[in-house]
Amino acid sequence: MPSPKKDTLNIFIQIDKRKIVQEYQKNKIPFSVSEENNFNPEKAFKLYSDFLSNKSLQERFEAVMNALGKNYLTQELYYYFIYLIELLPYVKNNIHLMIIGDKGTGKTGCMAYSDKNYMMSEMPTEAELRGSKNDSTKKPLLDYPILFLDEIGDYATNDSMGIIKSFETNNSYTNRENEKAISKCSIIKCGNNKGKIDNFKDLIAYNVLKGIPNIWKKEAILDRQTALLYHSDNLKLTDECFIQAGKEALNINILLNALAYAREKDEIRDSVKNIKIDSNISSRKNNIIKKSLSGLLDILY
């Protein structure tokens, strides 16, 4: 297929975000399905790199936010940073997040970017995580690119916590054939907390996790998370927070495929490798910091 001319190509790069973008948060519909997707990851990576070239940091923020259907002008720096961190599982393997906060603040919004992920609103069984021996047609949940565990505030059981903890430690699990399987899966846990936080000085794990079952508060679990994020209802999600139909923005499939291209390589940038981290920080956390920083640079640069 011949490459489209530059003016034609621009139609694919910047497109009308359409009505579905306004409604995806409510209906949890991946609005990427409504946008042109004739891009392989390598091609998308080149288009995305060219699109960001010569743009300021603020313009890069705006380009990413608008591609995600979010209105850059209605947000605050705190929320931009959260949204970028929530994109890390799309650009790096085995990024594990815990997203906690008030209802209706977009905690599961990153699920709606793509239809290649899997969401559960109850604790998965070990058979579901590893793959059931009784049904080989069902894909193990740990083989999905991103696994969302929603409403973890309702998970009061220890079932499957062992396999989740083990997987987040070494990125592997014992599959239904009792063989060791390596996976690139990222696990994102979302839940509602019981206490509202209004001041940054109170933004500590103890307050964020109020009302969340103790099984998720253990140091062995928290220590393996890339980030613990808090969504506050101080910024209400109104229509103004989302791109309106008729406004052009970057095709989200260019963004997602470009990030998938970087995710497949899963490399840490040389500039990040040379950063010196405090020696008191454990090697695991050291690696998490460098991987996250490299991922943020991949998104914006």
Short mmCIF file of C-alpha atoms in Angstrom, two decimals:
data_model
loop_
_atom_site.label_atom_id
_atom_site.label_comp_id
_atom_site.label_asym_id
_atom_site.label_seq_id
_atom_site.Cartn_x
_atom_site.Cartn_y
_atom_site.Cartn_z
CA MET A 1 0.00 0.00 0.00
CA PRO A 2 1.58 3.32 -1.05
CA SER A 3 2.23 5.92 1.59
CA PRO A 4 -0.44 8.64 1.68
CA LYS A 5 0.50 12.17 0.73
CA LYS A 6 1.38 14.54 3.51
CA ASP A 7 -1.99 16.35 3.52
CA THR A 8 -3.82 12.99 3.47
CA LEU A 9 -1.59 11.62 6.22
CA ASN A 10 -2.52 14.56 8.43
CA ILE A 11 -6.11 13.32 8.36
CA PHE A 12 -4.94 10.11 10.01
CA ILE A 13 -2.62 11.83 12.50
CA GLN A 14 -4.97 14.51 13.80
CA ILE A 15 -8.63 13.55 13.72
CA ASP A 16 -11.96 14.57 15.17
CA LYS A 17 -12.12 12.80 18.53
CA ARG A 18 -15.87 12.20 18.02
CA LYS A 19 -18.66 11.83 20.53
CA ILE A 20 -17.41 8.54 21.97
CA VAL A 21 -14.58 10.40 23.71
CA GLN A 22 -17.11 12.33 25.77
CA GLU A 23 -18.86 9.13 26.80
CA TYR A 24 -16.01 6.64 27.26
CA GLN A 25 -15.61 7.39 30.94
CA LYS A 26 -19.28 6.61 31.60
CA ASN A 27 -19.56 3.55 29.37
CA LYS A 28 -15.97 2.25 29.64
CA ILE A 29 -15.84 1.87 25.86
CA PRO A 30 -12.32 1.91 24.40
CA PHE A 31 -12.65 4.93 22.12
CA SER A 32 -9.59 3.78 20.18
CA VAL A 33 -11.98 1.48 18.29
CA SER A 34 -13.60 4.56 16.73
CA GLU A 35 -10.34 5.92 15.33
CA GLU A 36 -8.33 4.96 12.26
CA ASN A 37 -5.86 2.16 13.05
CA ASN A 38 -3.87 1.37 9.90
CA PHE A 39 -0.55 1.68 11.67
CA ASN A 40 1.93 -0.99 12.63
CA PRO A 41 3.86 -0.13 15.81
CA GLU A 42 7.07 0.87 14.02
CA LYS A 43 5.22 3.17 11.61
CA ALA A 44 3.24 4.68 14.48
CA PHE A 45 6.45 5.24 16.43
CA LYS A 46 7.91 7.23 13.51
CA LEU A 47 4.71 9.27 13.08
CA TYR A 48 4.54 9.97 16.82
CA SER A 49 8.20 11.01 16.99
CA ASP A 50 7.72 13.36 14.05
CA PHE A 51 4.53 14.73 15.58
CA LEU A 52 6.32 15.64 18.84
CA SER A 53 9.45 17.04 17.19
CA ASN A 54 10.07 20.76 17.75
CA LYS A 55 7.27 20.91 20.33
CA SER A 56 7.78 22.39 23.79
CA LEU A 57 7.27 20.27 26.90
CA GLN A 58 3.90 21.93 27.49
CA GLU A 59 2.85 21.17 23.90
CA ARG A 60 3.90 17.53 24.37
CA PHE A 61 1.79 17.29 27.52
CA GLU A 62 -1.14 18.76 25.63
CA ALA A 63 -0.69 16.39 22.67
CA VAL A 64 -0.72 13.30 24.93
CA MET A 65 -3.65 14.47 27.06
CA ASN A 66 -5.77 15.39 24.04
CA ALA A 67 -5.00 12.03 22.39
CA LEU A 68 -6.40 10.37 25.53
CA GLY A 69 -9.57 12.41 25.18
CA LYS A 70 -8.72 14.69 28.08
CA ASN A 71 -8.89 18.47 27.80
CA TYR A 72 -5.43 19.69 28.72
CA LEU A 73 -6.64 23.20 29.55
CA THR A 74 -9.01 22.06 32.32
CA GLN A 75 -6.48 19.96 34.25
CA GLU A 76 -3.77 20.73 36.80
CA LEU A 77 -0.13 19.62 36.87
CA TYR A 78 -0.86 17.00 39.57
CA TYR A 79 -3.36 15.29 37.27
CA TYR A 80 -1.13 15.49 34.19
CA PHE A 81 1.53 13.62 36.12
CA ILE A 82 -0.94 10.97 37.29
CA TYR A 83 -2.20 10.41 33.74
CA LEU A 84 1.36 10.00 32.48
CA ILE A 85 2.18 7.44 35.18
CA GLU A 86 -1.03 5.57 34.30
CA LEU A 87 0.30 5.34 30.74
CA LEU A 88 3.50 3.59 31.90
CA PRO A 89 1.99 0.05 31.55
CA TYR A 90 1.44 0.86 27.87
CA VAL A 91 5.10 1.71 27.30
CA LYS A 92 6.94 -0.61 29.73
CA ASN A 93 6.45 -4.24 30.72
CA ASN A 94 5.53 -5.35 34.24
CA ILE A 95 4.54 -1.96 35.59
CA HIS A 96 2.29 -2.53 38.61
CA LEU A 97 0.10 0.31 39.87
CA MET A 98 -2.36 0.87 42.68
CA ILE A 99 -4.90 3.62 41.93
CA ILE A 100 -6.99 4.67 44.92
CA GLY A 101 -9.41 7.53 45.41
CA ASP A 102 -12.88 8.95 45.39
CA LYS A 103 -15.70 7.63 43.22
CA GLY A 104 -16.17 9.10 39.76
CA THR A 105 -12.68 10.53 39.45
CA GLY A 106 -11.50 8.44 36.49
CA LYS A 107 -9.52 5.75 38.31
CA THR A 108 -10.32 3.15 35.66
CA GLY A 109 -10.14 5.62 32.80
CA CYS A 110 -6.85 4.19 31.54
CA MET A 111 -8.67 0.88 30.98
CA ALA A 112 -10.80 2.54 28.30
CA TYR A 113 -7.86 3.47 26.07
CA SER A 114 -7.56 0.01 24.55
CA ASP A 115 -9.64 -3.14 24.09
CA LYS A 116 -6.62 -5.45 24.43
CA ASN A 117 -6.68 -5.42 28.23
CA TYR A 118 -8.78 -7.36 30.74
CA MET A 119 -10.80 -6.07 33.70
CA MET A 120 -12.23 -7.92 36.70
CA SER A 121 -14.36 -6.52 39.50
CA GLU A 122 -13.74 -9.45 41.82
CA MET A 123 -10.72 -11.33 43.07
CA PRO A 124 -9.50 -13.68 40.31
CA THR A 125 -8.92 -17.31 41.17
CA GLU A 126 -5.53 -18.96 40.74
CA ALA A 127 -7.01 -20.96 37.84
CA GLU A 128 -8.05 -17.73 36.12
CA LEU A 129 -4.64 -16.15 36.64
CA ARG A 130 -2.67 -19.20 35.49
CA GLY A 131 -5.12 -20.68 33.01
CA SER A 132 -7.70 -23.33 33.79
CA LYS A 133 -6.77 -26.96 33.15
CA ASN A 134 -10.44 -27.63 32.43
CA ASP A 135 -10.75 -24.97 29.71
CA SER A 136 -7.67 -24.49 27.54
CA THR A 137 -9.53 -21.97 25.36
CA LYS A 138 -9.43 -19.35 28.10
CA LYS A 139 -6.33 -17.20 28.08
CA PRO A 140 -4.54 -16.92 31.45
CA LEU A 141 -5.21 -13.48 32.89
CA LEU A 142 -1.48 -13.03 33.48
CA ASP A 143 -0.91 -13.24 29.72
CA TYR A 144 -2.86 -10.07 28.96
CA PRO A 145 -0.81 -6.89 28.38
CA ILE A 146 -2.64 -5.18 31.24
CA LEU A 147 -4.84 -6.79 33.89
CA PHE A 148 -7.17 -4.44 35.81
CA LEU A 149 -8.45 -5.52 39.21
CA ASP A 150 -11.26 -3.08 39.95
CA GLU A 151 -12.98 -2.38 43.28
CA ILE A 152 -10.21 -3.96 45.36
CA GLY A 153 -11.82 -2.35 48.40
CA ASP A 154 -14.30 -5.22 48.21
CA TYR A 155 -11.62 -7.95 48.08
CA ALA A 156 -11.42 -9.16 51.67
CA THR A 157 -9.91 -12.55 50.85
CA ASN A 158 -6.34 -13.77 50.63
CA ASP A 159 -7.15 -16.06 47.70
CA SER A 160 -4.67 -15.62 44.84
CA MET A 161 -2.57 -13.03 46.71
CA GLY A 162 0.35 -15.45 46.75
CA ILE A 163 0.49 -15.76 42.97
CA ILE A 164 0.00 -11.98 42.50
CA LYS A 165 2.82 -11.21 44.92
CA SER A 166 5.08 -13.82 43.31
CA PHE A 167 4.34 -12.57 39.80
CA GLU A 168 5.01 -8.95 40.72
CA THR A 169 8.34 -10.08 42.17
CA ASN A 170 9.79 -12.02 39.25
CA ASN A 171 7.39 -11.54 36.28
CA SER A 172 6.70 -15.26 36.05
CA TYR A 173 4.06 -17.76 37.13
CA THR A 174 3.37 -21.48 36.98
CA ASN A 175 0.93 -22.05 34.11
CA ARG A 176 -1.76 -24.72 33.73
CA GLU A 177 0.84 -27.16 32.38
CA ASN A 178 2.82 -26.65 35.62
CA GLU A 179 5.57 -24.95 33.64
CA LYS A 180 7.24 -21.65 34.41
CA ALA A 181 5.84 -18.91 32.16
CA ILE A 182 7.39 -15.48 31.75
CA SER A 183 4.87 -12.70 31.13
CA LYS A 184 4.97 -8.98 30.26
CA CYS A 185 1.66 -8.37 32.05
CA SER A 186 1.15 -5.24 34.15
CA ILE A 187 -1.37 -5.42 37.01
CA ILE A 188 -3.35 -2.31 37.89
CA LYS A 189 -5.42 -2.34 41.08
CA CYS A 190 -8.20 0.26 41.56
CA GLY A 191 -10.27 0.93 44.64
CA ASN A 192 -12.27 3.53 46.58
CA ASN A 193 -10.87 4.76 49.86
CA LYS A 194 -12.81 5.88 52.94
CA GLY A 195 -11.07 9.15 53.74
CA LYS A 196 -10.85 12.32 51.67
CA ILE A 197 -7.46 14.02 51.34
CA ASP A 198 -7.45 17.78 50.77
CA ASN A 199 -3.83 18.71 51.51
CA PHE A 200 -0.62 17.48 49.93
CA LYS A 201 0.95 17.12 53.38
CA ASP A 202 -1.64 14.41 54.10
CA LEU A 203 -0.92 12.54 50.87
CA ILE A 204 0.76 9.52 52.47
CA ALA A 205 0.08 5.82 51.98
CA TYR A 206 -1.64 5.45 55.37
CA ASN A 207 -4.30 8.03 54.45
CA VAL A 208 -4.64 6.98 50.82
CA LEU A 209 -5.32 3.35 51.79
CA LYS A 210 -7.98 4.00 54.43
CA GLY A 211 -10.81 1.55 53.91
CA ILE A 212 -8.76 -0.77 51.67
CA PRO A 213 -8.48 -4.37 53.02
CA ASN A 214 -5.27 -5.12 54.90
CA ILE A 215 -4.16 -7.69 52.32
CA TRP A 216 -3.33 -4.80 49.95
CA LYS A 217 -1.58 -2.71 52.60
CA LYS A 218 1.17 -5.17 53.42
CA GLU A 219 4.67 -3.93 52.77
CA ALA A 220 5.42 -7.00 50.64
CA ILE A 221 2.66 -5.87 48.22
CA LEU A 222 3.25 -2.11 48.34
CA ASP A 223 6.98 -2.61 47.90
CA ARG A 224 6.36 -4.16 44.47
CA GLN A 225 4.19 -1.35 43.10
CA THR A 226 5.62 1.12 40.63
CA ALA A 227 3.34 3.76 42.10
CA LEU A 228 0.48 4.32 44.53
CA LEU A 229 -1.72 7.02 42.97
CA TYR A 230 -4.51 9.04 44.56
CA HIS A 231 -7.47 10.43 42.61
CA SER A 232 -9.14 13.28 44.48
CA ASP A 233 -12.64 14.58 43.82
CA ASN A 234 -11.32 18.12 44.22
CA LEU A 235 -11.41 18.14 40.42
CA LYS A 236 -14.84 17.00 39.35
CA LEU A 237 -15.03 15.08 36.08
CA THR A 238 -17.34 17.22 33.98
CA ASP A 239 -17.81 17.41 30.22
CA GLU A 240 -15.27 20.23 30.16
CA CYS A 241 -12.58 17.77 31.29
CA PHE A 242 -12.89 15.83 28.03
CA ILE A 243 -12.20 16.71 24.42
CA GLN A 244 -15.39 17.83 22.77
CA ALA A 245 -16.66 16.35 19.52
CA GLY A 246 -15.40 18.41 16.60
CA LYS A 247 -11.97 19.14 18.05
CA GLU A 248 -9.01 17.58 16.29
CA ALA A 249 -6.31 15.83 18.27
CA LEU A 250 -3.71 13.10 17.83
CA ASN A 251 -5.17 9.74 16.80
CA ILE A 252 -4.97 7.62 19.95
CA ASN A 253 -3.98 4.55 17.92
CA ILE A 254 -0.82 6.30 16.79
CA LEU A 255 -0.02 6.96 20.45
CA LEU A 256 -0.88 3.43 21.63
CA ASN A 257 1.00 1.70 18.80
CA ALA A 258 4.02 3.94 19.30
CA LEU A 259 4.06 3.07 22.99
CA ALA A 260 3.61 -0.62 22.11
CA TYR A 261 6.68 -0.38 19.90
CA ALA A 262 8.72 1.00 22.79
CA ARG A 263 7.17 -1.56 25.18
CA GLU A 264 8.28 -4.45 22.97
CA LYS A 265 11.87 -3.23 23.18
CA ASP A 266 11.46 -2.42 26.91
CA GLU A 267 14.83 -0.71 27.11
CA ILE A 268 16.11 1.65 29.77
CA ARG A 269 17.56 4.79 28.21
CA ASP A 270 21.31 5.23 28.60
CA SER A 271 20.77 8.69 30.09
CA VAL A 272 18.65 7.09 32.81
CA LYS A 273 21.04 4.20 33.47
CA ASN A 274 23.71 6.70 34.51
CA ILE A 275 21.53 8.42 37.11
CA LYS A 276 22.83 7.85 40.62
CA ILE A 277 20.20 6.69 43.09
CA ASP A 278 20.69 6.95 46.87
CA SER A 279 22.46 3.82 48.08
CA ASN A 280 19.90 3.44 50.88
CA ILE A 281 17.22 2.68 48.27
CA SER A 282 16.85 -1.04 47.59
CA SER A 283 17.84 -2.45 44.21
CA ARG A 284 14.19 -3.30 43.46
CA LYS A 285 13.08 0.29 44.04
CA ASN A 286 16.15 1.53 42.19
CA ASN A 287 15.06 -0.44 39.14
CA ILE A 288 11.46 0.77 39.48
CA ILE A 289 12.57 4.41 39.56
CA LYS A 290 14.80 4.08 36.51
CA LYS A 291 12.24 2.08 34.53
CA SER A 292 9.51 4.62 35.31
CA LEU A 293 11.68 7.60 34.41
CA SER A 294 12.70 5.94 31.16
CA GLY A 295 9.03 5.26 30.37
CA LEU A 296 8.05 8.88 30.97
CA LEU A 297 10.80 10.00 28.61
CA ASP A 298 9.57 7.48 26.03
CA ILE A 299 6.10 9.02 26.22
CA LEU A 300 7.16 12.64 25.98
CA TYR A 301 10.31 12.34 23.86
#
